[in-house]
Short mmCIF file of N, CA and C in Angstrom, two decimals:
data_model
loop_
_atom_site.label_atom_id
_atom_site.label_comp_id
_atom_site.label_asym_id
_atom_site.label_seq_id
_atom_site.Cartn_x
_atom_site.Cartn_y
_atom_site.Cartn_z
N UNK P 11 31.46 66.08 -8.90
CA UNK P 11 30.50 66.70 -7.99
C UNK P 11 29.15 66.00 -8.13
N UNK P 12 28.59 65.64 -7.00
CA UNK P 12 27.30 64.95 -7.00
C UNK P 12 26.17 65.94 -7.23
N UNK P 13 25.27 65.56 -8.14
CA UNK P 13 24.08 66.37 -8.38
C UNK P 13 22.85 65.49 -8.39
N UNK P 14 21.82 65.93 -7.72
CA UNK P 14 20.50 65.31 -7.77
C UNK P 14 19.52 66.44 -8.04
N UNK P 15 18.85 66.36 -9.17
CA UNK P 15 17.96 67.44 -9.57
C UNK P 15 16.57 66.89 -9.80
N UNK P 16 15.64 67.32 -8.96
CA UNK P 16 14.26 66.87 -9.07
C UNK P 16 13.46 67.79 -9.98
N UNK P 17 12.43 67.23 -10.58
CA UNK P 17 11.50 68.02 -11.38
C UNK P 17 10.17 67.29 -11.42
N UNK P 18 9.16 67.97 -11.93
CA UNK P 18 7.86 67.35 -12.10
C UNK P 18 6.81 67.78 -11.09
N UNK P 19 7.24 68.50 -10.04
CA UNK P 19 6.27 68.97 -9.07
C UNK P 19 5.33 70.00 -9.69
N UNK P 20 4.11 70.04 -9.18
CA UNK P 20 3.11 70.94 -9.75
C UNK P 20 1.94 71.06 -8.79
N UNK P 21 0.98 71.91 -9.15
CA UNK P 21 -0.27 72.02 -8.41
C UNK P 21 -1.34 71.24 -9.17
N UNK P 22 -1.98 70.31 -8.50
CA UNK P 22 -2.99 69.47 -9.15
C UNK P 22 -4.21 69.35 -8.25
N UNK P 23 -5.30 68.92 -8.85
CA UNK P 23 -6.50 68.68 -8.06
C UNK P 23 -6.48 67.28 -7.49
N UNK P 24 -7.19 67.12 -6.40
CA UNK P 24 -7.29 65.80 -5.77
C UNK P 24 -7.79 64.78 -6.79
N UNK P 25 -7.19 63.60 -6.73
CA UNK P 25 -7.52 62.55 -7.68
C UNK P 25 -6.62 62.53 -8.90
N UNK P 26 -5.84 63.58 -9.07
CA UNK P 26 -4.94 63.66 -10.22
C UNK P 26 -3.67 62.87 -10.03
N UNK P 27 -2.79 62.94 -11.05
CA UNK P 27 -1.53 62.21 -11.03
C UNK P 27 -0.37 63.14 -11.38
N UNK P 28 0.79 62.78 -10.90
CA UNK P 28 2.04 63.46 -11.26
C UNK P 28 3.14 62.42 -11.33
N UNK P 29 4.12 62.70 -12.16
CA UNK P 29 5.33 61.87 -12.15
C UNK P 29 6.52 62.78 -11.86
N UNK P 30 7.18 62.49 -10.76
CA UNK P 30 8.39 63.21 -10.40
C UNK P 30 9.60 62.52 -10.99
N UNK P 31 10.61 63.33 -11.35
CA UNK P 31 11.86 62.78 -11.87
C UNK P 31 13.01 63.34 -11.06
N UNK P 32 14.06 62.57 -11.00
CA UNK P 32 15.28 62.99 -10.30
C UNK P 32 16.47 62.50 -11.13
N UNK P 33 17.20 63.43 -11.69
CA UNK P 33 18.39 63.09 -12.47
C UNK P 33 19.60 63.17 -11.56
N UNK P 34 20.42 62.14 -11.58
CA UNK P 34 21.57 62.09 -10.69
C UNK P 34 22.88 61.92 -11.43
N UNK P 35 23.92 62.65 -11.00
CA UNK P 35 25.24 62.55 -11.59
C UNK P 35 26.29 62.60 -10.49
N UNK P 36 27.48 62.09 -10.82
CA UNK P 36 28.61 62.22 -9.91
C UNK P 36 28.74 61.11 -8.89
N UNK P 37 27.95 60.09 -9.02
CA UNK P 37 28.06 58.93 -8.14
C UNK P 37 27.62 57.70 -8.95
N UNK P 38 27.74 56.55 -8.38
CA UNK P 38 27.39 55.32 -9.09
C UNK P 38 25.89 55.12 -9.16
N UNK P 39 25.25 55.80 -10.08
CA UNK P 39 23.79 55.77 -10.13
C UNK P 39 23.26 54.35 -10.30
N UNK P 40 23.87 53.58 -11.17
CA UNK P 40 23.34 52.25 -11.50
C UNK P 40 23.28 51.33 -10.30
N UNK P 41 24.27 51.42 -9.43
CA UNK P 41 24.29 50.50 -8.30
C UNK P 41 23.89 51.16 -6.99
N UNK P 42 23.37 52.37 -7.08
CA UNK P 42 22.99 53.08 -5.85
C UNK P 42 21.55 52.78 -5.47
N UNK P 43 21.33 52.51 -4.18
CA UNK P 43 19.96 52.50 -3.71
C UNK P 43 19.52 53.96 -3.59
N UNK P 44 18.27 54.21 -3.86
CA UNK P 44 17.77 55.58 -3.88
C UNK P 44 16.40 55.65 -3.24
N UNK P 45 15.94 56.85 -3.00
CA UNK P 45 14.68 57.00 -2.28
C UNK P 45 14.03 58.33 -2.59
N UNK P 46 12.76 58.39 -2.27
CA UNK P 46 12.00 59.64 -2.26
C UNK P 46 11.55 59.91 -0.82
N UNK P 47 11.72 61.16 -0.40
CA UNK P 47 11.23 61.63 0.88
C UNK P 47 10.28 62.79 0.62
N UNK P 48 9.53 63.18 1.66
CA UNK P 48 8.73 64.38 1.54
C UNK P 48 8.71 65.10 2.88
N UNK P 49 8.48 66.39 2.82
CA UNK P 49 8.45 67.17 4.05
C UNK P 49 7.51 68.35 3.90
N UNK P 50 6.74 68.54 4.94
CA UNK P 50 5.85 69.68 5.05
C UNK P 50 6.45 70.62 6.09
N UNK P 51 6.44 71.92 5.86
CA UNK P 51 6.99 72.86 6.84
C UNK P 51 6.41 72.61 8.23
N UNK P 52 7.31 72.54 9.21
CA UNK P 52 6.88 72.34 10.59
C UNK P 52 6.72 70.89 10.98
N UNK P 53 6.90 69.99 10.01
CA UNK P 53 6.79 68.55 10.30
C UNK P 53 8.09 67.85 9.93
N UNK P 54 8.26 66.67 10.49
CA UNK P 54 9.47 65.90 10.19
C UNK P 54 9.39 65.33 8.77
N UNK P 55 10.57 65.19 8.19
CA UNK P 55 10.66 64.56 6.88
C UNK P 55 10.25 63.10 6.99
N UNK P 56 9.54 62.59 6.00
CA UNK P 56 9.12 61.20 6.05
C UNK P 56 9.50 60.49 4.76
N UNK P 57 9.91 59.25 4.91
CA UNK P 57 10.27 58.45 3.76
C UNK P 57 9.04 58.00 3.02
N UNK P 58 9.09 58.05 1.69
CA UNK P 58 7.96 57.68 0.85
C UNK P 58 8.21 56.31 0.21
N UNK P 59 9.37 56.16 -0.42
CA UNK P 59 9.67 54.91 -1.11
C UNK P 59 11.18 54.79 -1.30
N UNK P 60 11.66 53.56 -1.33
CA UNK P 60 13.06 53.30 -1.63
C UNK P 60 13.14 52.26 -2.73
N UNK P 61 14.26 52.29 -3.45
CA UNK P 61 14.49 51.29 -4.48
C UNK P 61 15.94 50.86 -4.38
N UNK P 62 16.15 49.55 -4.36
CA UNK P 62 17.49 49.02 -4.24
C UNK P 62 18.20 48.95 -5.57
N UNK P 63 19.49 48.61 -5.51
CA UNK P 63 20.27 48.49 -6.73
C UNK P 63 19.75 47.36 -7.61
N UNK P 64 19.03 46.43 -7.01
CA UNK P 64 18.45 45.32 -7.78
C UNK P 64 17.05 45.63 -8.27
N UNK P 65 16.58 46.86 -8.02
CA UNK P 65 15.26 47.27 -8.47
C UNK P 65 14.14 46.96 -7.50
N UNK P 66 14.48 46.35 -6.37
CA UNK P 66 13.43 46.03 -5.40
C UNK P 66 12.93 47.32 -4.74
N UNK P 67 11.63 47.43 -4.60
CA UNK P 67 11.02 48.66 -4.08
C UNK P 67 10.32 48.40 -2.76
N UNK P 68 10.37 49.41 -1.92
CA UNK P 68 9.64 49.37 -0.66
C UNK P 68 8.94 50.70 -0.49
N UNK P 69 7.75 50.66 0.13
CA UNK P 69 6.92 51.85 0.25
C UNK P 69 6.47 52.08 1.69
N UNK P 70 6.28 53.34 2.01
CA UNK P 70 5.64 53.66 3.27
C UNK P 70 4.19 53.20 3.18
N UNK P 71 3.64 52.81 4.32
CA UNK P 71 2.27 52.29 4.33
C UNK P 71 1.28 53.28 3.74
N UNK P 72 1.51 54.57 3.96
CA UNK P 72 0.52 55.57 3.56
C UNK P 72 0.53 55.83 2.05
N UNK P 73 1.45 55.23 1.28
CA UNK P 73 1.44 55.42 -0.18
C UNK P 73 1.37 54.09 -0.94
N UNK P 74 1.28 52.99 -0.23
CA UNK P 74 1.20 51.70 -0.91
C UNK P 74 -0.03 51.64 -1.81
N UNK P 75 0.21 51.22 -3.04
CA UNK P 75 -0.88 51.13 -4.01
C UNK P 75 -1.21 52.45 -4.68
N UNK P 76 -0.56 53.52 -4.23
CA UNK P 76 -0.84 54.84 -4.77
C UNK P 76 0.36 55.40 -5.53
N UNK P 77 1.57 55.17 -5.00
CA UNK P 77 2.80 55.66 -5.62
C UNK P 77 3.63 54.48 -6.13
N UNK P 78 4.42 54.74 -7.18
CA UNK P 78 5.32 53.73 -7.71
C UNK P 78 6.68 54.35 -7.96
N UNK P 79 7.71 53.75 -7.38
CA UNK P 79 9.09 54.22 -7.58
C UNK P 79 9.74 53.36 -8.65
N UNK P 80 10.53 53.98 -9.51
CA UNK P 80 11.25 53.24 -10.54
C UNK P 80 12.53 53.97 -10.89
N UNK P 81 13.38 53.28 -11.64
CA UNK P 81 14.72 53.81 -11.89
C UNK P 81 15.14 53.42 -13.30
N UNK P 82 15.62 54.37 -14.06
CA UNK P 82 16.13 54.11 -15.40
C UNK P 82 17.63 54.39 -15.37
N UNK P 83 18.43 53.35 -15.26
CA UNK P 83 19.88 53.53 -15.14
C UNK P 83 20.49 54.12 -16.41
N UNK P 84 19.91 53.82 -17.56
CA UNK P 84 20.43 54.35 -18.82
C UNK P 84 20.28 55.86 -18.89
N UNK P 85 19.28 56.39 -18.20
CA UNK P 85 19.03 57.83 -18.21
C UNK P 85 19.44 58.50 -16.90
N UNK P 86 20.04 57.73 -16.00
CA UNK P 86 20.42 58.28 -14.68
C UNK P 86 19.24 58.99 -14.01
N UNK P 87 18.08 58.39 -14.11
CA UNK P 87 16.88 59.05 -13.62
C UNK P 87 16.06 58.15 -12.72
N UNK P 88 15.66 58.71 -11.60
CA UNK P 88 14.76 58.08 -10.65
C UNK P 88 13.38 58.72 -10.83
N UNK P 89 12.34 57.90 -10.73
CA UNK P 89 10.98 58.40 -10.90
C UNK P 89 10.11 58.09 -9.69
N UNK P 90 9.05 58.89 -9.55
CA UNK P 90 8.01 58.58 -8.59
C UNK P 90 6.68 58.89 -9.27
N UNK P 91 5.95 57.85 -9.63
CA UNK P 91 4.62 58.01 -10.21
C UNK P 91 3.63 58.10 -9.07
N UNK P 92 2.88 59.19 -9.03
CA UNK P 92 1.95 59.43 -7.94
C UNK P 92 0.54 59.51 -8.52
N UNK P 93 -0.32 58.61 -8.12
CA UNK P 93 -1.69 58.56 -8.60
C UNK P 93 -2.67 58.81 -7.46
N UNK P 94 -3.91 59.12 -7.83
CA UNK P 94 -4.97 59.35 -6.84
C UNK P 94 -4.50 60.29 -5.74
N UNK P 95 -3.92 61.39 -6.13
CA UNK P 95 -3.34 62.31 -5.16
C UNK P 95 -4.40 62.92 -4.25
N UNK P 96 -3.98 63.14 -3.00
CA UNK P 96 -4.86 63.68 -1.97
C UNK P 96 -4.24 64.97 -1.43
N UNK P 97 -5.04 65.83 -0.85
CA UNK P 97 -4.46 67.06 -0.28
C UNK P 97 -3.35 66.78 0.73
N UNK P 98 -3.45 65.69 1.46
CA UNK P 98 -2.40 65.36 2.44
C UNK P 98 -1.09 64.93 1.80
N UNK P 99 -1.08 64.75 0.48
CA UNK P 99 0.17 64.46 -0.22
C UNK P 99 0.95 65.74 -0.53
N UNK P 100 0.37 66.88 -0.24
CA UNK P 100 1.05 68.15 -0.46
C UNK P 100 2.32 68.22 0.38
N UNK P 101 3.45 68.47 -0.27
CA UNK P 101 4.74 68.50 0.41
C UNK P 101 5.83 68.85 -0.59
N UNK P 102 7.01 69.12 -0.06
CA UNK P 102 8.22 69.18 -0.90
C UNK P 102 8.75 67.76 -0.98
N UNK P 103 9.00 67.29 -2.18
CA UNK P 103 9.48 65.95 -2.39
C UNK P 103 10.96 65.99 -2.78
N UNK P 104 11.75 65.16 -2.12
CA UNK P 104 13.19 65.11 -2.34
C UNK P 104 13.60 63.71 -2.76
N UNK P 105 14.59 63.64 -3.64
CA UNK P 105 15.19 62.34 -3.90
C UNK P 105 16.52 62.26 -3.14
N UNK P 106 16.92 61.05 -2.86
CA UNK P 106 18.15 60.81 -2.12
C UNK P 106 18.86 59.60 -2.72
N UNK P 107 20.19 59.57 -2.54
CA UNK P 107 20.98 58.50 -3.15
C UNK P 107 22.08 58.02 -2.23
N UNK P 108 22.56 56.82 -2.53
CA UNK P 108 23.65 56.15 -1.80
C UNK P 108 23.29 55.93 -0.34
N UNK P 109 22.54 54.88 -0.13
CA UNK P 109 22.10 54.56 1.22
C UNK P 109 23.19 53.81 1.99
N UNK P 110 23.10 53.91 3.29
CA UNK P 110 23.94 53.14 4.19
C UNK P 110 23.19 53.05 5.50
N UNK P 111 23.63 52.14 6.34
CA UNK P 111 22.96 51.95 7.62
C UNK P 111 23.89 52.41 8.73
N UNK P 112 23.40 53.25 9.59
CA UNK P 112 24.16 53.70 10.75
C UNK P 112 23.23 53.69 11.96
N UNK P 113 23.69 53.05 13.01
CA UNK P 113 22.88 52.93 14.23
C UNK P 113 21.52 52.32 13.92
N UNK P 114 21.53 51.37 12.99
CA UNK P 114 20.30 50.67 12.67
C UNK P 114 19.31 51.46 11.85
N UNK P 115 19.73 52.63 11.37
CA UNK P 115 18.83 53.49 10.60
C UNK P 115 19.38 53.61 9.18
N UNK P 116 18.47 53.49 8.20
CA UNK P 116 18.85 53.66 6.80
C UNK P 116 19.03 55.15 6.52
N UNK P 117 20.19 55.51 6.02
CA UNK P 117 20.49 56.92 5.74
C UNK P 117 20.98 57.05 4.31
N UNK P 118 21.05 58.30 3.83
CA UNK P 118 21.48 58.56 2.46
C UNK P 118 22.53 59.65 2.45
N UNK P 119 23.53 59.45 1.62
CA UNK P 119 24.63 60.43 1.58
C UNK P 119 24.25 61.70 0.84
N UNK P 120 23.40 61.59 -0.18
CA UNK P 120 23.12 62.74 -1.03
C UNK P 120 21.62 62.99 -1.12
N UNK P 121 21.26 64.26 -1.24
CA UNK P 121 19.86 64.65 -1.36
C UNK P 121 19.73 65.82 -2.31
N UNK P 122 18.66 65.86 -3.07
CA UNK P 122 18.41 66.97 -3.98
C UNK P 122 17.76 68.14 -3.28
N UNK P 123 17.44 69.17 -4.05
CA UNK P 123 16.86 70.39 -3.51
C UNK P 123 15.34 70.32 -3.37
N UNK P 124 14.73 69.37 -4.03
CA UNK P 124 13.30 69.18 -3.87
C UNK P 124 12.46 69.77 -4.98
N UNK P 125 11.24 69.26 -5.08
CA UNK P 125 10.25 69.78 -6.02
C UNK P 125 8.90 69.79 -5.30
N UNK P 126 8.18 70.89 -5.43
CA UNK P 126 6.96 71.08 -4.66
C UNK P 126 5.75 70.44 -5.33
N UNK P 127 5.01 69.69 -4.53
CA UNK P 127 3.75 69.10 -4.99
C UNK P 127 2.63 69.68 -4.13
N UNK P 128 1.63 70.24 -4.79
CA UNK P 128 0.49 70.81 -4.08
C UNK P 128 -0.79 70.21 -4.63
N UNK P 129 -1.59 69.64 -3.74
CA UNK P 129 -2.84 68.99 -4.13
C UNK P 129 -4.00 69.70 -3.45
N UNK P 130 -4.95 70.15 -4.23
CA UNK P 130 -6.07 70.89 -3.64
C UNK P 130 -7.41 70.26 -4.02
#
């Protein structure tokens, strides 16, 4: 059974930092491309960062230089280091695993339940 469990969300003041974690089991974590998404109620989910099986990272323009995605295969854990947080970063953050492309769009087979980040 596939499990993706996020943690690390919290309420912080603007300018602060958080590190989100996502532990994954039940799939090929080491060779899986993975990602972080975020969603605010009433708005569409948006991609934050992806990391390939080779460790290559890509970021949404609005978090470049602010967030860092990383992966520890020995611990089956995906991370998102978030620095210089702003109120607009407030959202539920989800991790996702096992990417594939369909109709020219990058998609993911599995997604966690999310962890809430609130910046005031």
